Coordinates of C-alpha atoms in Angstrom, one line a residue:
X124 CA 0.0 0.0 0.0
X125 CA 0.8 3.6 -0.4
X126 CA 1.1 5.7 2.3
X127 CA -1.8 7.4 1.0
X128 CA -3.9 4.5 1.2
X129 CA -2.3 3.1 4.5
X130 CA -3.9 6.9 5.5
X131 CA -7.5 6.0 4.3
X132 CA -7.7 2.6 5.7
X133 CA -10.2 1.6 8.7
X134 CA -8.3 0.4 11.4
X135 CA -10.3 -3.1 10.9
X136 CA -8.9 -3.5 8.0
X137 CA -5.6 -2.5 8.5
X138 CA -5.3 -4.8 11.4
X139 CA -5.9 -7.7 8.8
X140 CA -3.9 -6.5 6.0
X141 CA -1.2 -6.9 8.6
X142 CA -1.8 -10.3 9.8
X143 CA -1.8 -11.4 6.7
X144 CA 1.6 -10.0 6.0
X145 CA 3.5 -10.5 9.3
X146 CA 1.8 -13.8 10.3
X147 CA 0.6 -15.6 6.9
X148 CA 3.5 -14.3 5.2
X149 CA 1.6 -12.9 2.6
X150 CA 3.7 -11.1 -0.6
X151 CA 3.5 -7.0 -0.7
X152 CA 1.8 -7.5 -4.1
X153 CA -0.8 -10.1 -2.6
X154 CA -1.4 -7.3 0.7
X155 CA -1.8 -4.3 -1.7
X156 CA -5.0 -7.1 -3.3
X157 CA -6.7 -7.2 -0.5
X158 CA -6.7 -3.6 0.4
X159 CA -8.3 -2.9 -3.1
X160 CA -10.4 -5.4 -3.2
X161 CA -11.7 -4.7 0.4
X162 CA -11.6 -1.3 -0.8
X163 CA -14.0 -2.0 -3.4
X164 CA -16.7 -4.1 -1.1
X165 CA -16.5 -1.0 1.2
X166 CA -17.0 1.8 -1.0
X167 CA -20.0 -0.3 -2.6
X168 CA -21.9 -0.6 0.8
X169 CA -21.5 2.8 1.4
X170 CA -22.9 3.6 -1.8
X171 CA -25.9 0.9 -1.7
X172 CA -26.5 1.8 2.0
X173 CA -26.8 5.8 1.1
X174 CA -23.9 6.9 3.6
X175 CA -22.6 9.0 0.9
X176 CA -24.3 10.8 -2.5
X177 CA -22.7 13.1 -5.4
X178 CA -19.2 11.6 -4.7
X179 CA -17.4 9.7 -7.5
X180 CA -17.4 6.1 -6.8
X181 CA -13.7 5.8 -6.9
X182 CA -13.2 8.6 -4.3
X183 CA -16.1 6.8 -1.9
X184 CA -14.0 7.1 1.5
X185 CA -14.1 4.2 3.9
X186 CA -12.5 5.3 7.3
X187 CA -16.4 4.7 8.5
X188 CA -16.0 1.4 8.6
X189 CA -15.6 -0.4 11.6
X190 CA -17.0 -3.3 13.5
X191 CA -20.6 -2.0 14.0
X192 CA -20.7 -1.6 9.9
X193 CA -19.4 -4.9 9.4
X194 CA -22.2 -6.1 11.7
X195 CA -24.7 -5.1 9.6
X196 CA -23.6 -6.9 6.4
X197 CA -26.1 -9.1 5.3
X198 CA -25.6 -12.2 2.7
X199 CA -28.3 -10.4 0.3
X200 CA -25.9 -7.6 0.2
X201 CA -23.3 -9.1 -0.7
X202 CA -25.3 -10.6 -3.8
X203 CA -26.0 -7.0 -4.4
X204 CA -22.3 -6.4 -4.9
X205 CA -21.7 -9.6 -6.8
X206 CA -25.1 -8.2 -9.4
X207 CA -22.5 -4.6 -9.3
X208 CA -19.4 -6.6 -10.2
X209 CA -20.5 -8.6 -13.2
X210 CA -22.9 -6.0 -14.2
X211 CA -21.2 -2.4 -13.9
X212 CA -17.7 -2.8 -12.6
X213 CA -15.3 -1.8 -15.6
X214 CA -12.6 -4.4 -16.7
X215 CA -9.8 -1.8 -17.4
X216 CA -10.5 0.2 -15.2
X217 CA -8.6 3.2 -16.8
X218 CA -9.6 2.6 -20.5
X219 CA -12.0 4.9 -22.1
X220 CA -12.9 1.5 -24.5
X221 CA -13.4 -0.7 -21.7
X222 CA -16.3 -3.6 -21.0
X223 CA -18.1 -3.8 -18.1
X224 CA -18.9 -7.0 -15.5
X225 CA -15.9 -8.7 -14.4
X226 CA -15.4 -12.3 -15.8
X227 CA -16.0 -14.7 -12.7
X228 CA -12.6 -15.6 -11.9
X229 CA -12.0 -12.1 -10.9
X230 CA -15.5 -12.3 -8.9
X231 CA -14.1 -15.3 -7.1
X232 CA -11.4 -14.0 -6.1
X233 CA -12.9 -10.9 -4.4
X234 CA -15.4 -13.4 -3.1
X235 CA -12.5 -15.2 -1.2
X236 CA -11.1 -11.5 0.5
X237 CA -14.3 -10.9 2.0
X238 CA -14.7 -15.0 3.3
X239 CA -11.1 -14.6 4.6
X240 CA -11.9 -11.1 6.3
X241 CA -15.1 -12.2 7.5
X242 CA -12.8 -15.2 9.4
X243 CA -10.4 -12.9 10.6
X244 CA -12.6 -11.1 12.9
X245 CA -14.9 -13.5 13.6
X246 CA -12.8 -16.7 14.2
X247 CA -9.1 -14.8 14.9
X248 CA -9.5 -11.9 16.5
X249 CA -13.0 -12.9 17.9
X250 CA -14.3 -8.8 17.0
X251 CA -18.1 -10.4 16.7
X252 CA -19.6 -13.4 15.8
X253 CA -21.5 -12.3 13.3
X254 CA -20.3 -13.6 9.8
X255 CA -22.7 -13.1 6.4
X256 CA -20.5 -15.1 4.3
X257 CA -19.7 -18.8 6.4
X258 CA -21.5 -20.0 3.7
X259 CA -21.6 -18.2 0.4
X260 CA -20.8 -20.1 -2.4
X261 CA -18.2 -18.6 -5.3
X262 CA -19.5 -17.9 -8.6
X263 CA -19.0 -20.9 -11.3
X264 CA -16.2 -20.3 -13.4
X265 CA -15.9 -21.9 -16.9
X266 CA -13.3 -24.7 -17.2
X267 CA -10.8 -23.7 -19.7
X268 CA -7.9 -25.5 -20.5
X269 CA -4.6 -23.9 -20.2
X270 CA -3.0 -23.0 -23.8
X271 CA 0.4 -24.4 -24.3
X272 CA 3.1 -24.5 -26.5
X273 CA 3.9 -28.0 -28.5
X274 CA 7.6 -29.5 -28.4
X275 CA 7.9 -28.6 -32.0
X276 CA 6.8 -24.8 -31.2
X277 CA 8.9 -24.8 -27.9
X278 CA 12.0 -26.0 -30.0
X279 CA 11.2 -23.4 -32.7
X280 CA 10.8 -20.5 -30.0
X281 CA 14.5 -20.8 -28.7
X282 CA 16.2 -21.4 -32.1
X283 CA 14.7 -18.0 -33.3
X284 CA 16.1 -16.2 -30.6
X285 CA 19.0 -13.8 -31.8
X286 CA 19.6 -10.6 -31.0
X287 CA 21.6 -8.0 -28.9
X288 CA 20.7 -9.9 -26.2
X289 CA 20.6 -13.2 -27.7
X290 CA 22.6 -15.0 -24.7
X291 CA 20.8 -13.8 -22.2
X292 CA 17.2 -14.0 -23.8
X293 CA 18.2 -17.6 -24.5
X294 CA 18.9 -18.8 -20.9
X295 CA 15.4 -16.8 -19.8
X296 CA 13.7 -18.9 -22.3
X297 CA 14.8 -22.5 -21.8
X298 CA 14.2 -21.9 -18.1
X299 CA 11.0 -20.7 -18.2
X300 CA 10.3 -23.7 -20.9
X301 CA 12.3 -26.4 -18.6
X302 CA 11.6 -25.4 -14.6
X303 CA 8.0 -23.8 -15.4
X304 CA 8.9 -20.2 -13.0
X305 CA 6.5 -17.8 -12.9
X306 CA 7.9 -14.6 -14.4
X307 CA 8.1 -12.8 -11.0
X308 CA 9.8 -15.7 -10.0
X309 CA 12.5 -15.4 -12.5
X310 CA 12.8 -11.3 -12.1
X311 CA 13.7 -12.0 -8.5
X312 CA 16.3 -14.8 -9.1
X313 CA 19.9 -13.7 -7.8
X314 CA 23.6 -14.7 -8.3
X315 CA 23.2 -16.7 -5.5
X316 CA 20.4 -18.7 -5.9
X317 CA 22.6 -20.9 -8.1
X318 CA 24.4 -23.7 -6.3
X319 CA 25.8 -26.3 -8.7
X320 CA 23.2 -28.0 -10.4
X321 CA 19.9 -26.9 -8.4
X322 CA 18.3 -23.3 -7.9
X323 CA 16.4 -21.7 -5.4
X324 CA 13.3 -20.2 -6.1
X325 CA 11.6 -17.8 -4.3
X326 CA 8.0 -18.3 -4.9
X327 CA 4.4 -16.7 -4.0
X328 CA 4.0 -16.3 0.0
X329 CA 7.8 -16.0 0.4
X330 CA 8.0 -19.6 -0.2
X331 CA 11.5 -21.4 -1.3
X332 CA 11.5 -24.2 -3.2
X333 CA 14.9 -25.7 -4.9
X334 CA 14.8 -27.0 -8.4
X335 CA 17.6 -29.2 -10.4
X336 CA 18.4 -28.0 -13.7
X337 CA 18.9 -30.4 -16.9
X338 CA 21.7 -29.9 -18.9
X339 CA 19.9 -27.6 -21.2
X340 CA 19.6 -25.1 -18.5
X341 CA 22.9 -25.4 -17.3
X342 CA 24.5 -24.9 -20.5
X343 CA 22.3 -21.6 -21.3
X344 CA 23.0 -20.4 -17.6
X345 CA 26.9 -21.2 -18.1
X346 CA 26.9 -18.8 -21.6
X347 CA 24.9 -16.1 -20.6
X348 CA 27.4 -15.8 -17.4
X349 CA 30.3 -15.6 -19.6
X350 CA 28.9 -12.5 -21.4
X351 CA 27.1 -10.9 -18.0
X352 CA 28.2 -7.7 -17.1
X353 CA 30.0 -7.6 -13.6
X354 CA 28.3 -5.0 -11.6
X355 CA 29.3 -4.0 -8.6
X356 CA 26.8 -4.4 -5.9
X357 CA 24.3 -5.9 -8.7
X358 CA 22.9 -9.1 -7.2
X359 CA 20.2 -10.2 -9.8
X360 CA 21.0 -12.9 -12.4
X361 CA 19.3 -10.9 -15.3
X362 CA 20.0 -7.8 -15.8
X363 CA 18.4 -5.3 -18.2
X364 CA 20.3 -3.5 -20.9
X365 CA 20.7 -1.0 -18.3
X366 CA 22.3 -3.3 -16.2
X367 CA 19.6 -3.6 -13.6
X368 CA 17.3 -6.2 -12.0
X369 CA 14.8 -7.1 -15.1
X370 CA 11.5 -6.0 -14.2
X371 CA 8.4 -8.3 -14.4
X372 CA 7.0 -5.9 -17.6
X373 CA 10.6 -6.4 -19.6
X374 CA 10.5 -10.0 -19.2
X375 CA 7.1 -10.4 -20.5
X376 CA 7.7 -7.8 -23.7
X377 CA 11.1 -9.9 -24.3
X378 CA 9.1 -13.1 -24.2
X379 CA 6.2 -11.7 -26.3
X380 CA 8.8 -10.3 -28.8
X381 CA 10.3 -13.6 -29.5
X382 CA 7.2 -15.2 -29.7
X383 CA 6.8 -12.9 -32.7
X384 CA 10.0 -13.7 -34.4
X385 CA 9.2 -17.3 -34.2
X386 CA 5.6 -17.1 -35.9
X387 CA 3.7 -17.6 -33.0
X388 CA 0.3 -16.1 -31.7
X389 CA 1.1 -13.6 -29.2
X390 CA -2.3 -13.0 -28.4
X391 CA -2.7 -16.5 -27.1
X392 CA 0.8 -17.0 -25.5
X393 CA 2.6 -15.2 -23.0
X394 CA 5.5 -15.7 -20.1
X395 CA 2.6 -17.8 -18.0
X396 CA 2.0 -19.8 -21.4
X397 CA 5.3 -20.8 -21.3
X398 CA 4.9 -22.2 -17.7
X399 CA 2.2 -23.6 -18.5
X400 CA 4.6 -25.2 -21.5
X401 CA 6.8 -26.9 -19.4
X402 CA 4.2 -28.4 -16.9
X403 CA 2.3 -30.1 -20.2
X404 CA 5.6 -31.2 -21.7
X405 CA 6.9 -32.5 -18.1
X406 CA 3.4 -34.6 -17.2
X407 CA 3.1 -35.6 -21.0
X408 CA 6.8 -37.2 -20.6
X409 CA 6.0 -39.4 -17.1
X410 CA 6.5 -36.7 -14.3
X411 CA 4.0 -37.6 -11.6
X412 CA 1.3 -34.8 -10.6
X413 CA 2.5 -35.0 -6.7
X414 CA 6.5 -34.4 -8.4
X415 CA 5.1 -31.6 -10.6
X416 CA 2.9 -29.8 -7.7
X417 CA 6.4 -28.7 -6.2
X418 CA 8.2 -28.3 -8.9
X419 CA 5.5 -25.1 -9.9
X420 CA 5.0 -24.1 -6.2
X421 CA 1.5 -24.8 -6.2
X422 CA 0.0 -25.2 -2.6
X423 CA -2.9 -27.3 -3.3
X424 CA -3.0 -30.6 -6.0
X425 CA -6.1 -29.6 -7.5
X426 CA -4.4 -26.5 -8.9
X427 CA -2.0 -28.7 -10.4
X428 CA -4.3 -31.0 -11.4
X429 CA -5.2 -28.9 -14.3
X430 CA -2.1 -30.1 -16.6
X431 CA -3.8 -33.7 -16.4
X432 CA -5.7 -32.9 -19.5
X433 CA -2.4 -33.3 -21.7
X434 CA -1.8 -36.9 -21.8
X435 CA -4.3 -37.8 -24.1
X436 CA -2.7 -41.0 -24.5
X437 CA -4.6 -43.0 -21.2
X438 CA -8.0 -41.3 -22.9
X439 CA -7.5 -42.5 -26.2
X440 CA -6.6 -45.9 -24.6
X441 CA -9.7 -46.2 -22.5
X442 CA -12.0 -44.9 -25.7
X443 CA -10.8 -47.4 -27.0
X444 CA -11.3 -50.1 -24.4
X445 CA -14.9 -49.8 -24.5
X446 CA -16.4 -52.7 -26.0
X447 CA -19.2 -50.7 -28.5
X448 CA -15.7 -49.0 -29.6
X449 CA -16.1 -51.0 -32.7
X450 CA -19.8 -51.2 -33.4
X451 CA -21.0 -50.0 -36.6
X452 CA -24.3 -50.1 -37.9
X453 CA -25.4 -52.6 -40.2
X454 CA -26.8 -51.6 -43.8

C-alpha cells in the first residue's frame, strides 16, 4: 500500500492486511489485493446503503467502517455487490474503450477476500460473531484448459532467438520452458540462488522451493554468465540492458517479442503460457502430478491437477477399451 492509502484505511482493516503479512506471510503484491479489493466491497456498501451521495465512486472514503458496519452486512448484500461486479464494474478500469462486469474468476477472487476477512474477525481476533458469508458459495467459473506450446513450437521458439541480447534471452527462455517459474519468480532470481546444479526459487507467500536443472539449463546459464556484465553491488542474475534487475514488464515484452520472431500467436501466449509449457511437456513425458505440484510451487494438488488434460494417450486408450468401440451399424 501507499502511504496514502495506508492513511484511508479503517483500522479493521488495517489490522488484517497486517496479519496477513506478518503472520501468513503474505507477498506485498498479494497485501496491496486485499486492500483494493476490500476497498472496493466498502465503497459499494457505502454507496448501496446511502452513507454517501454526489461523490465519484472511486473517491467513496471508507475510514467509516468499523465493527458495527461490518455487523450489519447481510448475505443479500453481498449478492447485491456480486449483481454490481459482473454487471457495472469496468474491466480496465482506466480505459475509455473498456467492457463492463468482471469475468468470474476475478469475482471469485474478491469473493474469497471478504470470506477470509469475515474469518479474521470473527474466528481470529474474535471482534463479533456475526459472519454473512460462512457460507456463500463462489461464482461458477468456466473450465478452460490452459493453452500451451507443443515440443515442435517450444523448439522453434528458442532457435529463433538472436539478437543484442541473444545470450541472455536464451537462458530466460529454456528456463521458463524447462523449470516452469512464474515470471516474478524469474525477475527476483539472484547470483546466489545458483548452487551447482539446483536453484532456489523464491516463490508466491515468500515460499523457497529448490529445483535441479537439466543440462539444457545449465548450458544456457553457463553462456549467458560468460557474457554478464560484472556489476558491482548488482545481485540479480538478469539484468536489463541498463544493467539492472529485469523487471516483471521487460520479461514479459522480451518473451512476447520472441514469440513474434518465431511465428507464433502472441495473443494467445505469454510468459505464464510458457509455464504452463513446461508443466504439459513435463506430465506428457512421465512426471507424476505429486512431483510436478512442487516443482510449480503450487499449494494445493487440485491446482496442479489442471495439466492432467495433456496426456491424451490414457484417454485414447480407455475410448478405446470400451467394448461398443467398434460397433457400426449394419446396412
Amino acid at each position: 500500500m501507499t502511504a496514502e492509502q495506508r492513511e484511508q484505511c479503517p483500522d479493521v482493516l488495517k489490522k488484517f492486511l497486517t496479519y496477513h503479512e506478518t503472520i501468513a506471510g503474505h507477498s506485498s503484491k498479494t497485501i496491496d489485493e486485499y486492500f483494493l479489493d476490500m476497498r472496493l466491497f466498502f465503497r459499494f456498501l457505502n454507496l448501496s446503503r446511502g452513507i454517501v451521495s454526489a461523490v465519484p465512486f472511486d473517491e467513496i472514503p471508507i475510514k467509516n467502517v468499523d465493527i458495527t458496519f461490518l455487523e450489519k452486512v447481510t448475505l443479500d448484500e453481498v449478492y447485491e455487490y456480486l449483481n454490481f461486479l459482473s454487471r457495472e464494474r469496468p474491466k480496465q478500469k482506466n480505459s475509455p474503450k473498456t467492457a463492463y462486469g468482471l469475468e468470474a474468476s476475478a469475482r471469485a477472487r474478491k469473493i474469497a477476500c471478504i470470506r477470509s476477512f469475515f474469518k479474521y474477525i470473527t474466528s481470529k481476533t474474535h471482534q463479533t460473531d456475526k459472519n454473512p458469508v460462512v457460507d456463500i458459495e463462489s461464482p461458477r467459473q468456466r473450465k478452460a484448459l490452459p493453452q500451451y506450446l507443443t515440443l515442435d513450437e517450444s523448439l522453434g521458439l528458442l532457435e529463433s532467438v538472436q539478437g543484442r541480447h541473444e545470450t541472455r534471452d536464451y537462458a530466460i527462455l529454456t528456463i521458463f520452458l524447462n523449470c516452469g517459474l512464474r515470471r516474478s519468480e524469474l525477475a527476483g532470481l539472484n547470483l546466489s540462488n545458483l548452487k551447482e546444479d539446483k536453484i532456489r526459487i523464491l516463490g508466491k507467500g515468500n515460499k523457497e522451493r529448490d529445483l535441479f536443472l537439466n543440462e539444457a539449463c545449465l548450458t544456457a546459464l553457463r553462456n549467458y554468465l560468460d557474457v554478464r556484465p560484472d556489476i558491482a553491488g548488482e545481485t540479480a542474475l538478469f539484468l536489463s540492458g541498463q544493467n539492472k534487475r529485469m523487471h516483471t514488464n521487460t520479461i514479459h515484452a522480451l518473451v512476447k517479442k520472441h514469440l513474434l520472431a518465431a511465428g507464433l500467436d502472441v495473443t494467445r501466449y505469454s510468459s505464464h503460457k510458457l509455464r504452463h509449457t513446461a508443466a504439459t511437456l513435463m506430465l506428457s513425458n512421465g512426471v507424476d502430478v505429486r512431483t510436478l505440484q512442487q516443482i510449480l510451487g503450487h499449494d494445493h494438488l487440485n491446482t496442479t491437477q489442471i495439466y492432467t488434460h495433456v496426456d491424451n494417450s490414457e484417454l485414447r486408450l480407455a475410448a478405446r477399451a470400451n467394448p461398443l468401440s467398434r460397433a457400426k451399424k449394419k446396412r
